[in-house]
Coordinates of C-alpha atoms in Angstrom, one line a residue:
M1 CA -29.2 -4.7 12.9
D2 CA -30.3 -4.7 16.6
R3 CA -27.1 -4.3 18.8
R4 CA -28.3 -7.0 21.2
L5 CA -28.8 -9.5 18.3
R6 CA -25.3 -8.6 16.9
I7 CA -23.7 -9.1 20.3
G8 CA -25.5 -12.4 20.7
K9 CA -24.2 -13.6 17.3
I10 CA -20.7 -12.6 18.3
L11 CA -21.0 -14.5 21.6
I12 CA -22.2 -17.6 19.7
R13 CA -19.2 -17.3 17.3
R14 CA -16.8 -17.1 20.2
F15 CA -18.5 -20.0 22.0
K16 CA -18.1 -22.1 18.9
A17 CA -14.5 -21.1 18.5
A18 CA -13.9 -22.0 22.2
V19 CA -15.5 -25.4 21.8
S20 CA -13.4 -26.2 18.7
S21 CA -10.3 -25.2 20.6
V22 CA -11.2 -27.5 23.5
L23 CA -12.0 -30.4 21.1
L24 CA -8.7 -29.8 19.3
M25 CA -6.7 -29.7 22.5
S26 CA -8.4 -32.9 23.7
L27 CA -7.3 -34.6 20.5
I28 CA -3.8 -33.3 20.9
L29 CA -3.6 -34.5 24.4
A30 CA -5.1 -37.9 23.4
G31 CA -2.5 -38.2 20.7
C32 CA 0.3 -37.3 23.1
S33 CA -0.8 -39.9 25.7
T34 CA 0.0 -42.7 23.3
G35 CA 3.6 -41.6 23.3
S36 CA 5.6 -40.5 20.2
T37 CA 9.1 -40.8 18.8
E38 CA 11.0 -38.1 17.1
E39 CA 9.9 -39.4 13.7
D40 CA 6.2 -39.1 14.7
E41 CA 6.4 -35.3 15.5
P42 CA 5.1 -32.9 12.9
K43 CA 7.6 -31.8 10.4
D44 CA 7.7 -28.6 8.3
Q45 CA 8.8 -28.6 4.6
A46 CA 12.5 -28.6 5.6
G47 CA 12.0 -31.6 7.7
A48 CA 12.5 -29.7 11.0
S49 CA 10.3 -30.3 14.0
S50 CA 7.6 -27.6 14.3
D51 CA 4.5 -26.7 16.1
I52 CA 1.3 -28.7 15.6
G53 CA -0.6 -27.8 12.4
S54 CA 2.3 -26.6 10.4
T55 CA 2.8 -29.6 8.2
Y56 CA 1.3 -29.1 4.7
P57 CA -1.0 -30.2 3.1
L58 CA -3.3 -29.9 6.1
K59 CA -5.5 -33.0 6.6
T60 CA -8.9 -31.3 6.5
S61 CA -12.1 -31.4 4.6
E62 CA -13.1 -28.0 5.8
G63 CA -13.0 -24.8 3.7
F64 CA -13.7 -21.1 4.3
T65 CA -14.3 -17.8 2.7
S66 CA -11.7 -15.0 2.0
W67 CA -12.7 -11.5 0.9
E68 CA -9.9 -9.7 -1.0
A69 CA -9.3 -7.7 -4.0
L70 CA -8.2 -9.5 -7.2
N71 CA -5.0 -8.0 -8.7
N72 CA -5.8 -5.7 -11.6
N73 CA -3.4 -7.6 -13.9
A74 CA -4.9 -11.0 -13.0
V75 CA -8.4 -9.7 -14.0
T76 CA -7.1 -9.9 -17.6
F77 CA -7.2 -13.6 -17.4
Y78 CA -9.5 -14.8 -14.6
S79 CA -12.5 -13.6 -12.6
N80 CA -11.5 -15.5 -9.4
L81 CA -8.3 -16.2 -7.6
A82 CA -9.3 -19.8 -7.2
E83 CA -9.2 -20.3 -11.0
T84 CA -5.6 -19.0 -11.4
P85 CA -2.6 -21.3 -11.5
F86 CA -1.5 -19.7 -8.2
G87 CA -4.9 -20.3 -6.6
K88 CA -5.0 -24.0 -7.6
A89 CA -1.4 -24.5 -6.4
L90 CA -2.1 -22.9 -3.1
A91 CA -5.2 -25.2 -2.6
E92 CA -3.1 -28.2 -3.5
K93 CA -0.1 -27.2 -1.2
T94 CA -2.2 -26.3 1.8
G95 CA -4.9 -28.9 1.4
V96 CA -7.6 -26.2 2.0
N97 CA -10.2 -25.1 -0.6
V98 CA -11.0 -21.4 -0.2
K99 CA -13.9 -19.6 -1.7
Y100 CA -12.7 -16.1 -2.7
V101 CA -15.0 -13.1 -2.8
H102 CA -13.7 -10.2 -4.8
P103 CA -15.0 -6.7 -4.5
N104 CA -15.4 -4.5 -7.6
D105 CA -12.2 -2.6 -8.0
Q106 CA -14.0 0.8 -8.2
Q107 CA -16.2 0.1 -5.2
T108 CA -14.0 -1.7 -2.7
K109 CA -14.5 0.8 0.1
E110 CA -18.3 0.9 -0.4
Q111 CA -18.6 -2.9 -0.6
F112 CA -16.4 -3.3 2.4
N113 CA -18.6 -0.9 4.5
L114 CA -21.8 -2.7 3.3
M115 CA -20.3 -6.0 4.3
I116 CA -19.4 -4.9 7.8
A117 CA -22.9 -3.2 8.2
S118 CA -24.7 -6.4 7.1
D119 CA -22.9 -8.6 9.7
E120 CA -22.6 -11.2 7.1
L121 CA -18.8 -11.7 7.4
P122 CA -16.4 -14.1 5.6
D123 CA -13.8 -16.0 7.6
T124 CA -11.0 -13.7 6.6
I125 CA -10.7 -10.2 5.1
E126 CA -7.8 -8.6 3.3
Y127 CA -8.1 -4.9 4.0
D128 CA -6.6 -1.9 5.7
W129 CA -7.7 -2.0 9.4
T130 CA -5.5 0.9 10.6
G131 CA -8.1 3.6 10.6
R132 CA -5.5 6.0 9.1
S133 CA -6.7 6.2 5.4
A134 CA -10.1 7.3 4.3
G135 CA -11.0 3.8 3.2
S136 CA -9.7 1.9 6.2
Y137 CA -11.7 0.6 9.1
P138 CA -13.1 3.6 11.1
G139 CA -11.5 3.6 14.6
G140 CA -8.7 1.3 13.7
P141 CA -7.9 -2.3 14.8
E142 CA -8.7 -1.8 18.5
K143 CA -12.2 -0.6 17.5
A144 CA -12.6 -3.5 15.0
I145 CA -11.8 -6.0 17.8
K146 CA -14.1 -4.2 20.3
D147 CA -16.9 -4.2 17.7
G148 CA -16.7 -7.9 17.4
V149 CA -15.6 -7.8 13.7
I150 CA -12.2 -9.2 13.9
L151 CA -10.3 -11.4 16.3
E152 CA -7.3 -10.6 18.4
L153 CA -4.6 -12.9 17.0
N154 CA -2.1 -13.2 19.8
D155 CA -3.1 -16.8 20.8
L156 CA -3.8 -18.0 17.3
I157 CA -0.3 -16.8 16.1
D158 CA 1.4 -18.2 19.2
K159 CA -0.2 -21.7 18.8
Y160 CA -1.0 -22.1 15.0
A161 CA 1.3 -19.7 13.1
P162 CA 4.9 -20.7 13.9
N163 CA 6.4 -19.3 10.7
L164 CA 5.0 -15.9 11.2
K165 CA 5.7 -16.0 15.0
K166 CA 9.4 -16.8 14.2
K167 CA 9.6 -13.7 11.9
L168 CA 8.0 -11.4 14.5
E169 CA 10.4 -12.7 17.2
A170 CA 13.4 -12.1 14.9
D171 CA 12.4 -8.5 13.9
K172 CA 11.3 -6.3 16.7
E173 CA 10.8 -3.3 14.4
L174 CA 8.3 -5.3 12.4
D175 CA 6.7 -6.7 15.6
K176 CA 6.0 -3.1 16.8
M177 CA 4.3 -2.2 13.5
V178 CA 1.8 -5.1 13.3
K179 CA 0.2 -4.7 16.7
T180 CA -1.8 -2.1 18.6
D181 CA -0.6 0.0 21.4
S182 CA -2.1 -2.5 23.9
G183 CA 0.0 -5.3 22.3
K184 CA -2.8 -7.0 20.2
Y185 CA -1.9 -8.5 16.9
Y186 CA -4.8 -8.0 14.4
V187 CA -3.5 -9.2 10.9
F188 CA -1.3 -11.6 9.1
P189 CA 0.9 -8.8 7.5
M190 CA 2.2 -8.0 4.1
I191 CA 6.0 -7.6 4.7
R192 CA 7.9 -5.5 2.1
N193 CA 11.4 -6.3 1.3
P194 CA 13.9 -3.4 1.6
S195 CA 14.1 -2.8 -2.1
G196 CA 10.3 -2.5 -2.3
L197 CA 10.0 0.5 0.0
V198 CA 10.4 3.1 -2.7
F199 CA 8.3 2.8 -5.9
R200 CA 7.0 6.2 -6.8
G201 CA 8.6 9.5 -7.9
P202 CA 9.1 12.1 -10.6
I203 CA 9.2 10.7 -14.2
I204 CA 10.4 12.7 -17.3
R205 CA 10.9 12.2 -21.0
K206 CA 14.6 11.6 -21.4
D207 CA 14.4 11.6 -25.2
W208 CA 13.0 15.0 -25.2
L209 CA 15.7 16.3 -22.7
D210 CA 18.4 14.9 -25.1
D211 CA 16.8 16.5 -28.1
L212 CA 16.7 19.9 -26.2
N213 CA 20.2 19.3 -24.8
L214 CA 18.9 19.7 -21.3
P215 CA 20.0 17.8 -18.1
V216 CA 17.6 15.9 -15.9
P217 CA 16.2 18.8 -13.7
T218 CA 17.0 18.7 -10.0
T219 CA 15.9 22.1 -8.7
I220 CA 12.6 24.1 -9.0
A221 CA 14.3 26.6 -11.3
E222 CA 15.6 23.8 -13.6
W223 CA 12.1 22.2 -13.7
E224 CA 10.6 25.5 -14.8
T225 CA 13.2 25.9 -17.6
T226 CA 12.5 22.3 -18.7
L227 CA 8.7 22.6 -18.7
K228 CA 8.9 25.8 -20.7
A229 CA 11.0 24.0 -23.3
F230 CA 8.6 21.0 -23.4
K231 CA 5.7 23.5 -24.1
D232 CA 7.4 25.8 -26.6
Q233 CA 9.7 23.3 -28.4
K234 CA 8.0 20.0 -28.1
G235 CA 4.3 21.2 -28.3
A236 CA 3.3 19.6 -25.0
K237 CA -0.2 20.8 -24.1
A238 CA 0.3 19.7 -20.5
P239 CA 4.1 19.6 -19.9
L240 CA 3.6 18.4 -16.3
S241 CA 0.5 16.4 -15.4
V242 CA -0.5 14.1 -12.6
T243 CA -3.6 12.1 -11.6
Y244 CA -6.2 13.7 -9.3
T245 CA -8.8 11.2 -8.3
G246 CA -11.2 11.2 -5.3
G247 CA -9.6 14.4 -3.9
N248 CA -6.2 12.7 -3.9
F249 CA -3.5 14.8 -5.6
E250 CA -1.1 12.1 -6.8
I251 CA 1.9 14.4 -6.9
R252 CA 2.2 13.4 -3.2
D253 CA 5.2 15.3 -1.8
A254 CA 7.1 15.9 -5.0
F255 CA 7.7 19.6 -5.5
I256 CA 5.9 20.3 -2.1
G257 CA 8.8 18.7 -0.3
A258 CA 11.1 21.3 -1.9
Y259 CA 9.7 23.8 0.6
H260 CA 10.3 21.5 3.6
T261 CA 6.6 20.6 4.1
S262 CA 4.1 18.0 3.0
N263 CA 0.7 17.6 1.4
S264 CA -0.5 15.9 4.6
F265 CA 0.8 15.0 8.0
Y266 CA 4.6 14.6 8.5
I267 CA 7.2 14.6 11.1
D268 CA 9.5 17.7 11.3
D269 CA 13.2 17.7 12.2
E270 CA 12.5 17.8 15.9
G271 CA 10.3 14.7 15.7
K272 CA 7.0 16.5 16.1
V273 CA 3.9 15.8 14.0
K274 CA 2.8 18.7 11.6
Y275 CA 0.1 19.2 9.1
G276 CA 1.8 20.5 6.0
P277 CA -1.2 22.3 4.3
V278 CA -1.2 25.0 7.0
D279 CA 2.5 25.6 7.1
P280 CA 3.6 29.1 5.9
Q281 CA 5.9 27.5 3.4
Y282 CA 3.0 25.6 1.8
K283 CA 1.9 28.9 0.4
D284 CA 5.2 29.0 -1.6
F285 CA 4.3 25.7 -3.2
L286 CA 0.7 26.8 -4.0
A287 CA 2.1 30.0 -5.6
L288 CA 4.5 28.1 -7.7
F289 CA 1.9 25.8 -9.2
R290 CA -0.5 28.7 -9.6
K291 CA 2.1 30.4 -11.7
W292 CA 2.8 27.2 -13.7
F293 CA -0.9 26.6 -14.2
A294 CA -1.3 30.2 -15.5
E295 CA 1.6 29.8 -17.9
G296 CA 0.5 26.5 -19.2
L297 CA 3.3 24.5 -17.7
F298 CA 1.0 22.5 -15.4
D299 CA -2.0 20.6 -16.8
K300 CA -5.0 22.9 -17.3
D301 CA -7.2 19.8 -16.7
F302 CA -5.3 18.4 -13.7
A303 CA -8.5 18.2 -11.6
L304 CA -10.1 15.9 -14.2
T305 CA -7.2 13.6 -14.9
D306 CA -7.5 10.0 -13.8
G307 CA -5.2 7.1 -14.6
K308 CA -6.5 6.5 -18.2
A309 CA -6.4 10.2 -19.0
L310 CA -2.7 10.3 -17.8
D311 CA -1.8 7.3 -19.9
N312 CA -3.2 9.0 -23.0
K313 CA -1.3 12.2 -22.3
I314 CA 2.0 10.5 -21.7
L315 CA 1.7 8.1 -24.7
T316 CA 0.5 10.8 -27.2
G317 CA 3.2 13.4 -26.3
Q318 CA 0.8 15.8 -24.6
T319 CA 2.8 15.4 -21.3
G320 CA 6.5 15.2 -20.8
A321 CA 6.7 14.8 -17.0
T322 CA 4.6 13.4 -14.1
V323 CA 4.9 11.7 -10.8
S324 CA 3.9 8.1 -10.9
L325 CA 4.7 4.5 -10.1
L326 CA 7.7 2.4 -11.0
S327 CA 5.9 -0.4 -12.7
G328 CA 2.4 1.0 -13.1
G329 CA 3.8 4.2 -14.7
L330 CA 7.4 4.2 -15.9
G331 CA 7.5 0.5 -16.8
K332 CA 4.0 0.4 -18.3
W333 CA 4.5 3.4 -20.5
M334 CA 8.0 2.3 -21.8
D335 CA 6.5 -1.2 -22.5
A336 CA 3.6 0.3 -24.4
M337 CA 5.9 2.5 -26.6
K338 CA 8.8 0.1 -27.3
K339 CA 7.5 -0.9 -30.7
Q340 CA 5.5 2.2 -31.6
D341 CA 8.3 4.7 -30.9
P342 CA 11.7 3.1 -30.2
K343 CA 13.1 6.5 -29.3
F344 CA 10.6 7.0 -26.5
K345 CA 12.4 7.0 -23.2
L346 CA 11.5 7.8 -19.6
V347 CA 13.7 8.1 -16.6
G348 CA 13.2 8.8 -12.9
A349 CA 14.1 12.3 -11.8
P350 CA 15.2 13.3 -8.3
Y351 CA 12.6 14.9 -6.0
P352 CA 13.1 18.6 -6.7
T353 CA 14.7 21.0 -4.2
V354 CA 15.0 24.7 -4.1
K355 CA 18.8 24.7 -3.5
K356 CA 21.1 22.8 -5.8
G357 CA 22.6 19.8 -4.1
E358 CA 20.3 19.7 -1.2
V359 CA 18.9 16.3 0.0
P360 CA 15.1 16.4 -0.6
F361 CA 13.2 16.9 2.6
T362 CA 10.8 14.0 1.8
G363 CA 9.5 11.8 -0.9
Q364 CA 7.7 8.5 -1.3
R365 CA 9.1 5.9 1.1
D366 CA 6.9 3.2 2.8
F367 CA 7.5 1.0 5.7
K368 CA 8.1 -2.8 5.7
Y369 CA 4.6 -3.4 7.1
N370 CA 2.0 -2.8 4.3
P371 CA -1.5 -2.6 6.0
G372 CA -3.6 -2.7 2.9
P373 CA -2.9 -6.2 1.6
S374 CA -2.9 -7.8 5.1
K375 CA -5.5 -10.3 6.3
A376 CA -7.6 -10.3 9.5
I377 CA -9.6 -13.2 10.8
T378 CA -13.2 -12.3 11.5
T379 CA -15.4 -13.3 14.4
A380 CA -17.5 -15.2 11.9
A381 CA -14.7 -17.8 11.2
K382 CA -16.0 -21.2 12.2
N383 CA -12.5 -22.6 12.5
P384 CA -10.1 -19.7 13.1
E385 CA -7.3 -22.2 13.9
L386 CA -7.5 -23.6 10.4
V387 CA -7.5 -20.1 8.9
A388 CA -4.4 -19.2 10.9
K389 CA -2.6 -22.4 9.7
W390 CA -3.6 -21.7 6.1
L391 CA -2.3 -18.1 6.4
D392 CA 0.9 -19.2 8.1
Y393 CA 1.8 -21.2 5.0
A394 CA 2.7 -18.0 3.2
Y395 CA 5.5 -17.4 5.7
S396 CA 7.1 -20.8 5.3
D397 CA 10.0 -21.4 2.9
E398 CA 7.9 -23.3 0.5
G399 CA 4.9 -20.9 0.7
A400 CA 7.2 -17.9 0.2
M401 CA 8.4 -19.3 -3.1
L402 CA 4.8 -19.8 -4.3
F403 CA 3.6 -16.4 -3.2
N404 CA 6.7 -14.6 -4.6
F405 CA 7.6 -16.5 -7.8
G406 CA 4.8 -19.0 -8.5
I407 CA 5.2 -22.6 -9.7
E408 CA 8.7 -24.0 -10.2
G409 CA 9.1 -25.3 -13.7
E410 CA 6.2 -23.1 -15.0
S411 CA 6.7 -19.5 -13.9
Y412 CA 10.3 -19.8 -12.6
S413 CA 13.3 -22.1 -12.4
M414 CA 16.3 -22.2 -10.1
D415 CA 19.6 -21.0 -11.4
N416 CA 22.5 -21.6 -8.9
G417 CA 20.1 -21.2 -6.0
T418 CA 18.4 -18.1 -7.5
P419 CA 14.8 -18.1 -8.8
V420 CA 14.6 -16.9 -12.4
Y421 CA 11.5 -16.2 -14.3
T422 CA 10.9 -18.5 -17.3
D423 CA 10.4 -17.3 -20.9
L424 CA 6.7 -17.8 -20.4
I425 CA 6.8 -14.9 -17.9
K426 CA 9.5 -12.6 -19.0
N427 CA 9.5 -12.9 -22.8
N428 CA 5.8 -13.3 -23.5
E429 CA 4.9 -11.7 -26.8
K430 CA 1.4 -10.9 -25.8
Y431 CA 1.4 -9.9 -22.2
S432 CA 3.7 -7.9 -19.9
L433 CA 5.8 -9.5 -17.1
Q434 CA 3.4 -8.0 -14.5
Q435 CA 0.4 -9.5 -16.2
M436 CA 2.0 -12.9 -16.4
V437 CA 3.3 -12.8 -12.8
S438 CA -0.2 -12.0 -11.5
Q439 CA -1.5 -15.5 -12.7
Y440 CA 1.2 -17.5 -11.0
S441 CA 1.9 -15.6 -7.8
K442 CA 0.3 -13.0 -5.5
P443 CA 1.8 -9.6 -6.2
N444 CA 0.5 -8.2 -2.9
G445 CA -0.9 -10.1 0.2
P446 CA 0.0 -11.5 3.6
Y447 CA 3.5 -12.8 3.1
E448 CA 7.0 -11.6 3.1
A449 CA 8.2 -10.2 -0.3
D450 CA 11.4 -11.8 -1.5
E451 CA 14.5 -9.5 -1.9
R452 CA 15.3 -11.5 -5.1
R453 CA 11.9 -10.7 -6.7
N454 CA 12.3 -8.0 -9.4
W455 CA 9.5 -7.0 -11.8
N456 CA 11.5 -4.3 -13.5
T457 CA 11.8 -4.9 -17.2
F458 CA 14.0 -1.8 -18.0
P459 CA 17.2 -0.6 -16.5
E460 CA 15.7 2.8 -16.2
Q461 CA 13.4 1.3 -13.5
D462 CA 16.3 0.1 -11.4
E463 CA 18.0 3.5 -11.7
A464 CA 14.8 5.3 -10.8
V465 CA 14.6 3.5 -7.5
K466 CA 18.1 4.6 -6.6
I467 CA 17.3 8.2 -7.5
W468 CA 14.0 8.3 -5.7
S469 CA 15.5 6.7 -2.5
N470 CA 17.9 9.7 -2.1
T471 CA 15.6 11.7 0.2
D472 CA 15.1 12.2 4.0
A473 CA 11.6 10.6 3.7
E474 CA 12.4 8.0 6.3
K475 CA 12.9 10.6 8.9
H476 CA 9.8 12.7 7.9
T477 CA 7.1 10.2 7.0
L478 CA 4.4 9.5 9.5
P479 CA 3.8 5.8 9.9
A480 CA 0.5 4.5 8.4
F481 CA 0.0 2.0 11.1
L482 CA -0.3 4.2 14.2
T483 CA -3.3 3.2 16.4
P484 CA -5.3 6.0 17.9
T485 CA -7.6 5.0 20.7
D486 CA -11.3 4.4 20.0
E487 CA -12.3 7.8 21.3
E488 CA -9.4 9.5 19.4
S489 CA -10.4 7.8 16.3
K490 CA -14.0 9.0 16.4
E491 CA -12.8 12.5 17.0
L492 CA -10.1 12.2 14.3
G493 CA -12.6 10.9 11.7
K494 CA -14.8 13.9 11.9
I495 CA -12.0 16.4 11.9
L496 CA -10.2 14.8 8.9
T497 CA -13.4 14.6 6.9
D498 CA -14.1 18.3 7.4
V499 CA -10.5 19.4 6.9
S500 CA -9.9 17.2 3.8
N501 CA -13.0 18.5 2.0
Y502 CA -12.2 22.1 2.7
K503 CA -8.5 21.8 2.0
E504 CA -9.0 20.1 -1.4
E505 CA -11.7 22.6 -2.4
M506 CA -9.3 25.5 -1.6
F507 CA -6.3 23.7 -3.0
V508 CA -7.9 23.7 -6.5
K509 CA -9.1 27.3 -6.1
F510 CA -5.7 28.6 -5.2
I511 CA -3.9 26.8 -8.1
V512 CA -6.5 27.7 -10.9
G513 CA -6.5 31.3 -9.7
K514 CA -10.1 31.5 -8.3
E515 CA -8.9 32.3 -4.8
P516 CA -6.4 35.1 -4.3
M517 CA -3.1 34.1 -2.5
E518 CA -3.8 37.0 -0.1
N519 CA -6.5 34.7 1.4
Y520 CA -4.0 32.0 2.4
D521 CA -4.0 33.1 6.1
A522 CA -7.8 33.1 6.2
Y523 CA -7.7 29.5 4.7
V524 CA -5.3 28.4 7.5
T525 CA -7.5 30.0 10.1
Q526 CA -10.5 28.1 8.8
I527 CA -8.6 24.7 8.9
K528 CA -7.6 25.4 12.5
K529 CA -11.3 26.2 13.3
L530 CA -12.1 22.7 11.9
G531 CA -9.8 21.2 14.5
I532 CA -6.6 20.4 12.7
D533 CA -4.5 21.2 15.8
R534 CA -6.4 18.6 17.7
A535 CA -5.8 16.0 14.9
V536 CA -2.1 16.9 15.1
E537 CA -2.2 16.3 18.9
I538 CA -3.9 12.9 18.4
Y539 CA -1.4 11.8 15.9
Q540 CA 1.5 13.0 18.2
N541 CA 0.0 11.0 21.1
A542 CA -0.3 7.9 18.9
L543 CA 3.3 8.4 17.6
D544 CA 4.6 8.7 21.2
R545 CA 2.8 5.6 22.2
Y546 CA 4.1 3.7 19.2
N547 CA 7.6 4.8 20.0
E548 CA 7.2 3.4 23.5
R549 CA 6.0 -0.1 22.3

């Protein structure tokens, strides 16, 4: 589309937004001029006085469009969020009918890019705007605002989102995370609860360990002994296997962290940004997995293993250990096998270390702000004030219960002030708890996850979280919400594309034995030629600016 035409459309949108704001303000002033008593002031669900627009349901005949992924579990029952019990309840509670547009799960990134390029934008988009991941908006939120794609939300949150505003004012750490270096809010955020920060780690067949009289391994040496036993005595064709999709090695930093490095960018003990795959000690990890691959301890087909393939390998006894998710891995597999093989048992294992008793250098640990399921308001929104009010409902007390637990009396009931899932949800004979929950609530999205919410159906899951949490990941994990400048982002995008493609190609070659380990230094030299030192510098600058917010 011609740039001048695009800019013209953006200006028209902003003019309309400005006019609607003026009209709304005139109505507010007109209402105030008649005088009001305390009883006439807007009340929130608790009956307390609140900002204009925070009383639900909102009195409006307007609707709008929201572009967002539909939860994979919900797809089992419905093709659109509006059709779910949650969607219907949200429309009733807020008084707003929303048209949801759901991208194909396998083509979310492609469909997002096509939508942005077409300039046919919905009113709100749930997506990662940070510019950090491969699928997020190129250039990050500052660029998205500058491009006229999404709105800066400072005024909208200040005037029309009192519930979110209150949370941001009360939590300065969260407040830093959800805005740019220049202080611009750009999304209504997904806020994780403290117990939801760790949800991935090493998983191993405990029933096999018991049969072999082996302990849960903690060191690299113990893992090697265990994997050999799985291969030789349990007949496992792929004793250790993980998914490898789209160039993403889902082992993340398990095993890699044992050598005090990472599979990507990380923060060292001095607070400096580093790129793990060029560290000298990263070679030790590659040498280990090259050895395990040659000995048949690590999956010979790892480069072709997607989620369905891993499911099959775990459930048919081809694989005895992996690195995966708490619910989407450990819980799912335990649930699938509870009738077929009652002895089948998985447990979380510690992130491996080289030395016995050492605290793992890193592991999976996220931050309270989750960029992916957060919502931005686009410049195409005809009534951004209404969208802001609708989004703010999720941060109210009543909205939080709906988003977290669903519909009282149907999906949950209150027991001494604590929400408890009903038998429909937790004891359903046909569907898992996660599948049932997805119909009545929103597993991920722009709201604050409740500390009381727990989707674990096995005690092994609760224990796994404790085990996986015992790392120094909080100290060494680079935040996913740093905001490089527009120019930095352009530079970073090209560097990371070139580096990632080369790094993944060589990663596979080193492990399968097609590239001699003697060429590791030449591999590092090539990555440096592709600009990795500049990428580290950009991230360091972004981290320094973030720390100064």
